[in-house]
């Protein structure tokens, strides 16, 4: 033993000798890569800097107004596009009109809509009005194209609320006063908005509801469609997800939605008792049984079972003829067996039948 | 996909309206919102767009903004 010990002789000697130039270079390189991967964060940085300096000139004020608004909306769009496949708009860019190049004749002939943005002193107002205009007009167009007006309006309100809720309270207050107060007098809109809130609390507003509406939009775009049927199916879809959102832990629930346009299943994967007792077998067999009835399956489980869930899917992927199109880890507020809210960290896999194309008939 | 939003800053608004021959009419209170019929002022102007040989103006009331969005969706402006 002594011989072995004598042969092992570690001599650690660290000598850090970086110049200020080298440290600065590494830091700048790191910052560059960070902002390259997160351009919306760079927009927010520009906005912050120009906000401090905007009193110097009107050009700086324009920079602040533009990048502050762009950064906030693009931050939100990035968050949503990570959670919804095939989303139409992922990014917005505000372009200041070249006023000197405008003429009445040319504008009437070729012009596009121009939105007016006030000076930075009124930035709260700019954010609320531009966000609502953008959400109503350009956001989730595919998903909203065929749904009823009150369904669309409630979704716009919820999406805009979600965009603005992380901002200053004055901004959210202005949005509530200007847009929500009146619309929430409409019972149908108010009812849907409340349901969206519960659905979002359990983490499935974007990755399931908006996703299914996007798939619906892809399905009906070129077909003769029965609008009343679509409106009814969307109502049923919201109610189905609302019931799911309010189920208690381990409560039995109907897990498949078999509409004319939306066909999907939600499966909870990974009860510890079942995993320990039966392993993958039970889940694999069940997925094989139900996959044929659905176009999409949403597999949800606790984050700690992520590896297990991936293993389950891999075991039967070829038999199911499904592909993984989206996965995420997220926080959710669910109900415990007594109905009390508890926060959990979930993992979700969205798997889709390979025979379903992006634009397709029923 | 990227969405472009054309915008005019307050500092350039008067110049733009002058270029489009709208400035005097606005000052005289002759311009109305396409959707709500309220009189357009410097304060409440939200957006403009060309349509059928004229320039339409939209006020910044919540109702006008919502109606504008629906109108744009229907006509794909």
Short mmCIF file of C-alpha atoms in Angstrom, two decimals:
data_model
loop_
_atom_site.label_atom_id
_atom_site.label_comp_id
_atom_site.label_asym_id
_atom_site.label_seq_id
_atom_site.Cartn_x
_atom_site.Cartn_y
_atom_site.Cartn_z
CA UNK A 1 0.00 0.00 0.00
CA UNK A 2 2.81 2.33 0.92
CA UNK A 3 4.46 1.53 -2.45
CA UNK A 4 1.27 2.44 -4.35
CA UNK A 5 0.90 5.60 -2.29
CA UNK A 6 4.45 6.66 -2.97
CA UNK A 7 3.89 6.29 -6.70
CA UNK A 8 0.94 8.66 -6.61
CA UNK A 9 2.14 12.19 -6.21
CA UNK A 10 -0.21 14.95 -7.28
CA UNK A 11 1.15 18.40 -7.37
CA UNK A 12 -1.52 20.97 -8.20
CA UNK A 13 -0.31 24.40 -9.11
CA UNK A 14 -2.68 26.86 -10.73
CA UNK A 15 -1.36 30.02 -12.29
CA UNK A 16 -4.00 32.31 -13.75
CA UNK A 17 -2.50 35.10 -15.75
CA UNK A 18 -5.09 36.78 -17.96
CA UNK A 19 -4.70 40.33 -19.08
CA UNK A 20 -7.55 42.82 -18.96
CA UNK A 21 -7.64 42.70 -22.75
CA UNK A 22 -8.14 38.94 -22.76
CA UNK A 23 -10.88 39.10 -20.11
CA UNK A 24 -12.64 41.87 -22.06
CA UNK A 25 -12.40 39.91 -25.29
CA UNK A 26 -13.86 36.75 -23.76
CA UNK A 27 -16.65 38.76 -22.13
CA UNK A 28 -17.50 40.53 -25.38
CA UNK A 29 -17.42 37.27 -27.31
CA UNK A 30 -19.73 35.71 -24.73
CA UNK A 31 -22.10 38.66 -24.88
CA UNK A 32 -22.06 38.55 -28.71
CA UNK A 33 -22.99 34.88 -28.78
CA UNK A 34 -25.70 35.41 -26.16
CA UNK A 35 -27.32 38.25 -28.10
CA UNK A 36 -26.97 36.36 -31.38
CA UNK A 37 -29.01 33.53 -29.89
CA UNK A 38 -31.43 35.90 -28.16
CA UNK A 39 -31.94 38.91 -30.46
CA UNK A 40 -35.00 40.02 -28.53
CA UNK A 41 -32.78 40.51 -25.47
CA UNK A 42 -30.48 42.72 -27.56
CA UNK A 43 -33.48 44.79 -28.63
CA UNK A 44 -34.39 45.22 -24.97
CA UNK A 45 -30.82 46.32 -24.16
CA UNK A 46 -30.91 48.92 -26.94
CA UNK A 47 -34.26 50.10 -25.62
CA UNK A 48 -32.90 50.43 -22.09
CA UNK A 49 -29.87 52.43 -23.20
CA UNK A 50 -31.84 54.69 -25.53
CA UNK A 51 -34.47 55.27 -22.85
CA UNK A 52 -31.78 56.78 -20.65
CA UNK A 53 -30.48 58.97 -23.48
CA UNK A 54 -33.68 59.83 -25.36
CA UNK A 55 -33.76 63.38 -24.13
CA UNK A 56 -30.65 64.08 -26.17
CA UNK A 57 -32.39 63.92 -29.54
CA UNK A 58 -35.59 62.77 -31.23
CA UNK A 59 -33.63 60.08 -33.08
CA UNK A 60 -32.78 58.42 -29.78
CA UNK A 61 -36.45 58.65 -28.78
CA UNK A 62 -37.39 56.85 -32.00
CA UNK A 63 -34.83 54.14 -31.21
CA UNK A 64 -36.28 53.71 -27.73
CA UNK A 65 -39.91 53.55 -28.92
CA UNK A 66 -39.09 51.06 -31.68
CA UNK A 67 -36.82 48.65 -29.82
CA UNK A 68 -38.77 48.70 -26.59
CA UNK A 69 -41.93 47.66 -28.40
CA UNK A 70 -40.17 45.18 -30.67
CA UNK A 71 -38.24 43.61 -27.81
CA UNK A 72 -41.34 43.04 -25.70
CA UNK A 73 -43.39 41.52 -28.49
CA UNK A 74 -40.52 39.41 -29.84
CA UNK A 75 -39.78 38.10 -26.36
CA UNK A 76 -43.36 36.91 -26.12
CA UNK A 77 -43.36 35.46 -29.65
CA UNK A 78 -40.20 33.51 -28.90
CA UNK A 79 -41.82 32.02 -25.81
CA UNK A 80 -44.92 30.99 -27.76
CA UNK A 81 -43.12 29.67 -30.83
CA UNK A 82 -41.14 27.31 -28.58
CA UNK A 83 -44.43 25.83 -27.44
CA UNK A 84 -46.50 25.75 -30.65
CA UNK A 85 -45.45 24.02 -33.87
CA UNK A 86 -46.16 25.67 -37.27
CA UNK A 87 -46.85 29.04 -35.72
CA UNK A 88 -47.20 31.70 -38.44
CA UNK A 89 -45.40 34.74 -37.01
CA UNK A 90 -42.23 34.32 -35.00
CA UNK A 91 -40.85 37.84 -35.10
CA UNK A 92 -41.92 41.43 -35.78
CA UNK A 93 -39.92 44.33 -37.12
CA UNK A 94 -41.02 47.94 -36.84
CA UNK A 95 -39.95 50.05 -39.80
CA UNK A 96 -40.12 53.80 -39.67
CA UNK A 97 -41.68 55.20 -42.82
CA UNK A 98 -39.44 57.38 -44.99
CA UNK A 99 -41.71 60.41 -44.83
CA UNK A 100 -39.77 62.45 -47.39
CA UNK A 101 -40.36 59.74 -50.00
CA UNK A 102 -44.15 59.73 -49.57
CA UNK A 103 -46.62 61.29 -52.00
CA UNK A 104 -50.39 61.14 -51.87
CA UNK A 105 -50.71 59.49 -55.28
CA UNK A 106 -48.08 56.86 -54.57
CA UNK A 107 -49.45 56.06 -51.15
CA UNK A 108 -52.98 55.57 -52.45
CA UNK A 109 -51.65 53.33 -55.20
CA UNK A 110 -49.06 51.22 -53.41
CA UNK A 111 -49.11 52.13 -49.78
CA UNK A 112 -49.50 49.84 -46.79
CA UNK A 113 -51.00 50.48 -43.42
CA UNK A 114 -49.00 52.88 -41.22
CA UNK A 115 -49.42 52.81 -37.48
CA UNK A 116 -48.70 55.93 -35.46
CA UNK A 117 -46.42 55.62 -32.46
CA UNK A 118 -46.30 58.43 -29.92
CA UNK A 119 -43.17 59.79 -28.25
CA UNK A 120 -41.48 57.80 -25.51
CA UNK A 121 -43.37 59.70 -22.79
CA UNK A 122 -46.43 57.76 -23.92
CA UNK A 123 -44.69 54.43 -24.32
CA UNK A 124 -47.19 52.61 -22.10
CA UNK A 125 -49.95 53.66 -24.48
CA UNK A 126 -47.84 52.62 -27.49
CA UNK A 127 -47.23 49.19 -26.00
CA UNK A 128 -50.86 48.52 -25.16
CA UNK A 129 -52.30 49.71 -28.46
CA UNK A 130 -49.61 48.23 -30.72
CA UNK A 131 -49.69 44.90 -28.86
CA UNK A 132 -53.45 44.63 -29.18
CA UNK A 133 -53.35 45.62 -32.84
CA UNK A 134 -50.62 43.09 -33.55
CA UNK A 135 -52.26 40.27 -31.57
CA UNK A 136 -55.64 40.86 -33.25
CA UNK A 137 -54.29 41.17 -36.75
CA UNK A 138 -51.24 38.99 -37.13
CA UNK A 139 -50.92 36.60 -34.24
CA UNK A 140 -52.14 33.01 -34.52
CA UNK A 141 -53.90 33.76 -37.80
CA UNK A 142 -53.97 30.12 -38.76
CA UNK A 143 -55.51 29.14 -35.46
CA UNK A 144 -58.13 31.91 -35.45
CA UNK A 145 -59.12 31.90 -39.11
CA UNK A 146 -62.15 29.67 -38.77
CA UNK A 147 -63.38 30.17 -35.25
CA UNK A 148 -66.33 32.29 -34.07
CA UNK A 149 -65.90 36.00 -33.40
CA UNK A 150 -66.33 35.69 -29.63
CA UNK A 151 -63.87 32.76 -29.58
CA UNK A 152 -61.34 34.86 -31.51
CA UNK A 153 -61.84 37.95 -29.34
CA UNK A 154 -61.45 36.02 -26.10
CA UNK A 155 -58.25 34.44 -27.44
CA UNK A 156 -56.88 37.87 -28.47
CA UNK A 157 -57.64 39.25 -25.04
CA UNK A 158 -55.97 36.33 -23.33
CA UNK A 159 -52.88 36.37 -25.57
CA UNK A 160 -52.45 40.14 -25.12
CA UNK A 161 -52.96 39.80 -21.37
CA UNK A 162 -50.33 37.08 -21.34
CA UNK A 163 -47.95 39.30 -23.32
CA UNK A 164 -48.40 42.28 -21.00
CA UNK A 165 -48.71 40.62 -17.59
CA UNK A 166 -44.94 40.62 -17.05
CA UNK A 167 -44.74 44.37 -17.77
CA UNK A 168 -45.24 47.28 -15.39
CA UNK A 169 -48.59 47.30 -13.61
CA UNK A 170 -49.54 50.63 -15.29
CA UNK A 171 -49.31 48.94 -18.70
CA UNK A 172 -51.51 46.04 -17.65
CA UNK A 173 -53.93 48.48 -15.99
CA UNK A 174 -54.22 50.46 -19.21
CA UNK A 175 -54.87 47.30 -21.21
CA UNK A 176 -57.55 46.17 -18.77
CA UNK A 177 -59.23 49.59 -18.82
CA UNK A 178 -58.99 50.14 -22.58
CA UNK A 179 -59.73 46.67 -23.92
CA UNK A 180 -60.75 44.10 -21.36
CA UNK A 181 -63.34 45.89 -19.30
CA UNK A 182 -65.85 46.35 -22.13
CA UNK A 183 -65.27 43.00 -23.77
CA UNK A 184 -65.68 41.09 -20.52
CA UNK A 185 -69.27 42.35 -20.32
CA UNK A 186 -69.89 39.84 -23.07
CA UNK A 187 -70.72 36.63 -21.20
CA UNK A 188 -69.32 34.29 -23.82
CA UNK A 189 -66.02 36.16 -24.02
CA UNK A 190 -65.71 36.31 -20.23
CA UNK A 191 -66.52 32.59 -19.91
CA UNK A 192 -63.87 31.60 -22.44
CA UNK A 193 -61.28 33.94 -20.92
CA UNK A 194 -61.75 32.33 -17.52
CA UNK A 195 -61.44 28.88 -19.02
CA UNK A 196 -58.26 29.88 -20.84
CA UNK A 197 -56.82 30.98 -17.50
CA UNK A 198 -57.42 27.57 -15.93
CA UNK A 199 -56.11 25.80 -19.03
CA UNK A 200 -52.98 27.96 -18.97
CA UNK A 201 -52.42 27.33 -15.26
CA UNK A 202 -51.90 23.63 -15.97
CA UNK A 203 -49.56 24.56 -18.81
CA UNK A 204 -51.58 23.46 -21.84
CA UNK A 205 -53.01 26.67 -23.31
CA UNK A 206 -50.29 27.08 -25.94
CA UNK A 207 -48.93 23.56 -26.44
CA UNK A 208 -52.35 21.87 -26.62
CA UNK A 209 -55.23 24.35 -27.23
CA UNK A 210 -53.43 26.76 -29.57
CA UNK A 211 -51.59 23.83 -31.15
CA UNK A 212 -54.84 22.00 -31.90
CA UNK A 213 -56.42 25.15 -33.31
CA UNK A 214 -53.36 25.57 -35.54
CA UNK A 215 -53.73 21.99 -36.75
CA UNK A 216 -57.44 22.65 -37.32
CA UNK A 217 -56.58 25.69 -39.43
CA UNK A 218 -54.23 23.57 -41.53
CA UNK A 219 -56.88 20.93 -42.00
CA UNK A 220 -59.81 23.08 -43.12
CA UNK A 221 -58.03 25.71 -45.16
CA UNK A 222 -58.83 24.29 -48.57
CA UNK A 223 -61.92 22.26 -47.83
CA UNK A 224 -65.56 23.12 -47.93
CA UNK A 225 -66.24 23.76 -44.28
CA UNK A 226 -69.24 23.85 -42.02
CA UNK A 227 -68.54 26.91 -39.92
CA UNK A 228 -71.19 26.10 -37.32
CA UNK A 229 -69.66 22.68 -36.81
CA UNK A 230 -66.22 24.20 -36.41
CA UNK A 231 -67.46 26.75 -33.88
CA UNK A 232 -69.15 23.99 -31.89
CA UNK A 233 -66.04 21.82 -32.00
CA UNK A 234 -63.88 24.67 -30.72
CA UNK A 235 -66.31 25.18 -27.83
CA UNK A 236 -66.19 21.45 -27.07
CA UNK A 237 -62.39 21.54 -27.26
CA UNK A 238 -62.14 24.39 -24.77
CA UNK A 239 -64.59 22.69 -22.41
CA UNK A 240 -62.68 19.40 -22.69
CA UNK A 241 -59.39 21.06 -21.77
CA UNK A 242 -61.09 23.04 -19.02
CA UNK A 243 -62.35 19.81 -17.46
CA UNK A 244 -58.88 18.33 -17.77
CA UNK A 245 -57.36 21.44 -16.16
CA UNK A 246 -59.66 21.08 -13.17
CA UNK A 247 -59.24 17.38 -12.59
CA UNK A 248 -57.73 16.36 -9.27
CA UNK A 249 -54.52 14.38 -9.07
CA UNK A 250 -55.12 10.72 -9.95
CA UNK A 251 -58.76 11.39 -10.81
CA UNK A 252 -60.05 9.42 -13.79
CA UNK A 253 -60.94 11.55 -16.74
CA UNK A 254 -61.85 11.22 -20.40
CA UNK A 255 -58.52 11.60 -22.11
CA UNK A 256 -59.38 11.52 -25.81
CA UNK A 257 -60.94 14.26 -27.87
CA UNK A 258 -62.52 12.79 -30.99
CA UNK A 259 -63.91 15.67 -32.97
CA UNK A 260 -64.39 15.92 -36.67
CA UNK A 261 -61.36 18.18 -37.01
CA UNK A 262 -59.38 17.68 -33.81
CA UNK A 263 -58.43 14.15 -32.81
CA UNK A 264 -55.99 13.91 -29.97
CA UNK A 265 -55.31 12.21 -26.68
CA UNK A 266 -53.69 13.37 -23.47
CA UNK A 267 -51.91 10.71 -21.47
CA UNK A 268 -50.31 11.02 -18.07
CA UNK A 269 -47.16 8.95 -18.15
CA UNK A 270 -45.29 7.90 -15.10
CA UNK A 271 -47.11 7.16 -11.92
CA UNK A 272 -44.27 6.04 -9.68
CA UNK A 273 -46.23 3.04 -8.43
CA UNK A 274 -46.85 1.79 -11.97
CA UNK A 275 -43.30 2.50 -13.15
CA UNK A 276 -41.78 0.58 -10.28
CA UNK A 277 -44.17 -2.32 -10.63
CA UNK A 278 -44.57 -2.68 -14.40
CA UNK A 279 -41.96 -0.48 -16.09
CA UNK A 280 -42.56 0.61 -19.67
CA UNK A 281 -44.75 -2.31 -20.70
CA UNK A 282 -48.09 -0.95 -19.49
CA UNK A 283 -47.61 2.42 -21.14
CA UNK A 284 -46.25 1.01 -24.38
CA UNK A 285 -49.19 -1.38 -24.71
CA UNK A 286 -51.67 1.38 -23.99
CA UNK A 287 -50.14 3.78 -26.52
CA UNK A 288 -50.23 1.08 -29.18
CA UNK A 289 -53.94 0.60 -28.46
CA UNK A 290 -54.94 4.26 -28.71
CA UNK A 291 -52.53 5.75 -31.23
CA UNK A 292 -54.59 4.68 -34.22
CA UNK A 293 -57.62 6.67 -33.03
CA UNK A 294 -55.69 9.91 -32.73
CA UNK A 295 -53.68 12.27 -34.90
CA UNK A 296 -51.73 13.77 -32.01
CA UNK A 297 -50.88 12.54 -28.55
CA UNK A 298 -49.76 14.73 -25.67
CA UNK A 299 -47.74 12.71 -23.17
CA UNK A 300 -47.45 14.50 -19.84
CA UNK A 301 -45.55 13.49 -16.76
CA UNK A 302 -43.48 14.77 -13.91
CA UNK A 303 -40.12 16.21 -14.98
CA UNK A 304 -38.29 13.51 -13.01
CA UNK A 305 -39.80 10.89 -15.35
CA UNK A 306 -38.52 12.54 -18.52
CA UNK A 307 -36.04 9.76 -19.28
CA UNK A 308 -38.66 7.12 -18.69
CA UNK A 309 -41.17 8.85 -20.94
CA UNK A 310 -38.64 9.14 -23.74
CA UNK A 311 -37.82 5.46 -23.30
CA UNK A 312 -41.50 4.52 -23.53
CA UNK A 313 -41.94 6.43 -26.76
CA UNK A 314 -38.74 5.11 -28.29
CA UNK A 315 -39.87 1.57 -27.53
CA UNK A 316 -43.01 1.89 -29.61
CA UNK A 317 -42.28 4.75 -32.01
CA UNK A 318 -42.03 2.56 -35.10
CA UNK A 319 -45.14 0.58 -34.24
CA UNK A 320 -47.11 3.77 -33.61
CA UNK A 321 -45.79 5.47 -36.74
CA UNK A 322 -45.59 8.72 -34.77
CA UNK A 323 -42.85 11.34 -34.55
CA UNK A 324 -41.88 13.65 -31.73
CA UNK A 325 -42.62 17.19 -32.90
CA UNK A 326 -42.29 19.14 -29.67
CA UNK A 327 -41.11 18.66 -26.12
CA UNK A 328 -40.81 20.96 -23.14
CA UNK A 329 -40.40 21.21 -19.41
CA UNK A 330 -42.69 23.68 -17.72
CA UNK A 331 -44.24 24.72 -14.43
CA UNK A 332 -47.88 23.86 -13.88
CA UNK A 333 -50.40 24.47 -11.12
CA UNK A 334 -52.54 21.36 -10.75
CA UNK A 335 -55.02 20.19 -8.12
CA UNK A 336 -54.07 17.73 -5.43
CA UNK A 337 -56.52 14.96 -4.39
CA UNK A 338 -58.27 17.44 -2.07
CA UNK A 339 -58.62 19.98 -4.86
CA UNK A 340 -55.97 22.33 -3.48
CA UNK A 341 -53.55 23.94 -5.95
CA UNK A 342 -49.99 22.60 -6.03
CA UNK A 343 -47.11 23.63 -8.24
CA UNK A 344 -45.32 20.91 -10.17
CA UNK A 345 -42.62 20.69 -12.81
CA UNK A 346 -43.92 18.73 -15.78
CA UNK A 347 -42.48 17.39 -18.98
CA UNK A 348 -44.58 17.11 -22.12
CA UNK A 349 -43.97 15.32 -25.40
CA UNK A 350 -46.13 16.14 -28.41
CA UNK A 351 -46.15 13.20 -30.80
CA UNK A 352 -47.92 13.26 -34.16
CA UNK A 353 -49.03 10.61 -36.57
CA UNK A 354 -46.61 10.52 -39.52
CA UNK A 355 -49.42 10.03 -42.01
CA UNK A 356 -50.82 13.48 -41.19
CA UNK A 357 -49.32 16.11 -43.48
CA UNK A 358 -49.11 19.82 -42.63
CA UNK A 359 -51.99 20.76 -44.93
CA UNK A 360 -54.33 17.86 -45.39
CA UNK A 361 -57.90 16.73 -45.69
CA UNK A 362 -59.76 14.88 -42.95
CA UNK B 1 -41.96 34.19 -40.64
CA UNK B 2 -41.31 37.86 -39.87
CA UNK B 3 -44.11 40.43 -39.72
CA UNK B 4 -43.31 44.00 -40.71
CA UNK B 5 -45.07 46.90 -39.05
CA UNK B 6 -44.80 50.27 -40.83
CA UNK B 7 -44.83 53.09 -38.33
CA UNK B 8 -44.59 56.87 -38.12
CA UNK B 9 -43.17 58.64 -35.07
CA UNK B 10 -44.97 61.63 -33.56
CA UNK B 11 -42.10 63.89 -34.65
CA UNK B 12 -42.75 63.01 -38.30
CA UNK B 13 -46.55 62.83 -38.17
CA UNK B 14 -47.31 66.40 -39.23
CA UNK B 15 -44.87 66.15 -42.13
CA UNK B 16 -46.41 62.85 -43.27
CA UNK B 17 -49.94 64.24 -43.13
CA UNK B 18 -48.80 67.27 -45.14
CA UNK B 19 -47.23 65.01 -47.76
CA UNK B 20 -50.49 63.07 -48.04
CA UNK B 21 -52.58 66.26 -48.26
CA UNK B 22 -54.36 65.49 -45.02
CA UNK B 23 -52.86 68.08 -42.69
CA UNK B 24 -55.23 70.99 -43.39
CA UNK B 25 -58.31 68.78 -43.31
CA UNK B 26 -57.21 67.34 -39.98
CA UNK B 27 -56.67 70.80 -38.52
CA UNK B 28 -60.15 71.80 -39.74
CA UNK B 29 -61.70 68.75 -38.07
CA UNK B 30 -62.91 67.33 -41.36
CA UNK B 31 -61.41 63.86 -41.05
CA UNK B 32 -63.33 61.03 -39.42
CA UNK B 33 -62.48 57.55 -38.25
CA UNK B 34 -63.49 54.97 -40.86
CA UNK B 35 -65.04 52.69 -38.21
CA UNK B 36 -66.41 54.87 -35.40
CA UNK B 37 -66.97 58.16 -37.24
CA UNK B 38 -65.32 60.14 -34.47
CA UNK B 39 -63.39 63.23 -35.52
CA UNK B 40 -59.70 62.53 -35.97
CA UNK B 41 -57.27 64.79 -34.14
CA UNK B 42 -53.48 64.79 -33.66
CA UNK B 43 -54.05 63.15 -30.34
CA UNK B 44 -56.32 60.28 -31.30
CA UNK B 45 -54.94 59.27 -34.71
CA UNK B 46 -53.97 55.58 -34.57
CA UNK B 47 -53.29 54.49 -38.15
CA UNK B 48 -53.87 55.18 -41.84
CA UNK B 49 -54.28 52.93 -44.87
CA UNK B 50 -55.16 53.39 -48.53
CA UNK B 51 -58.43 52.04 -49.87
CA UNK B 52 -60.43 52.53 -53.03
CA UNK B 53 -58.61 55.64 -54.16
CA UNK B 54 -58.60 57.41 -50.80
CA UNK B 55 -56.75 57.37 -47.50
CA UNK B 56 -58.65 56.04 -44.51
CA UNK B 57 -57.89 57.06 -40.96
CA UNK B 58 -58.48 55.12 -37.77
CA UNK B 59 -58.81 56.53 -34.26
CA UNK B 60 -57.13 54.98 -31.24
CA UNK B 61 -60.29 54.03 -29.37
CA UNK B 62 -60.34 50.34 -28.38
CA UNK B 63 -63.42 49.78 -30.51
CA UNK B 64 -61.80 51.27 -33.60
CA UNK B 65 -58.63 49.23 -33.11
CA UNK B 66 -60.65 46.00 -32.81
CA UNK B 67 -62.76 46.85 -35.86
CA UNK B 68 -59.61 47.68 -37.79
CA UNK B 69 -58.15 44.27 -36.97
CA UNK B 70 -61.25 42.46 -38.11
CA UNK B 71 -61.36 44.55 -41.25
CA UNK B 72 -57.72 43.76 -42.02
CA UNK B 73 -58.28 40.05 -41.42
CA UNK B 74 -61.22 39.98 -43.79
CA UNK B 75 -59.46 41.87 -46.54
CA UNK B 76 -55.94 40.66 -45.87
CA UNK B 77 -54.51 44.18 -45.88
#
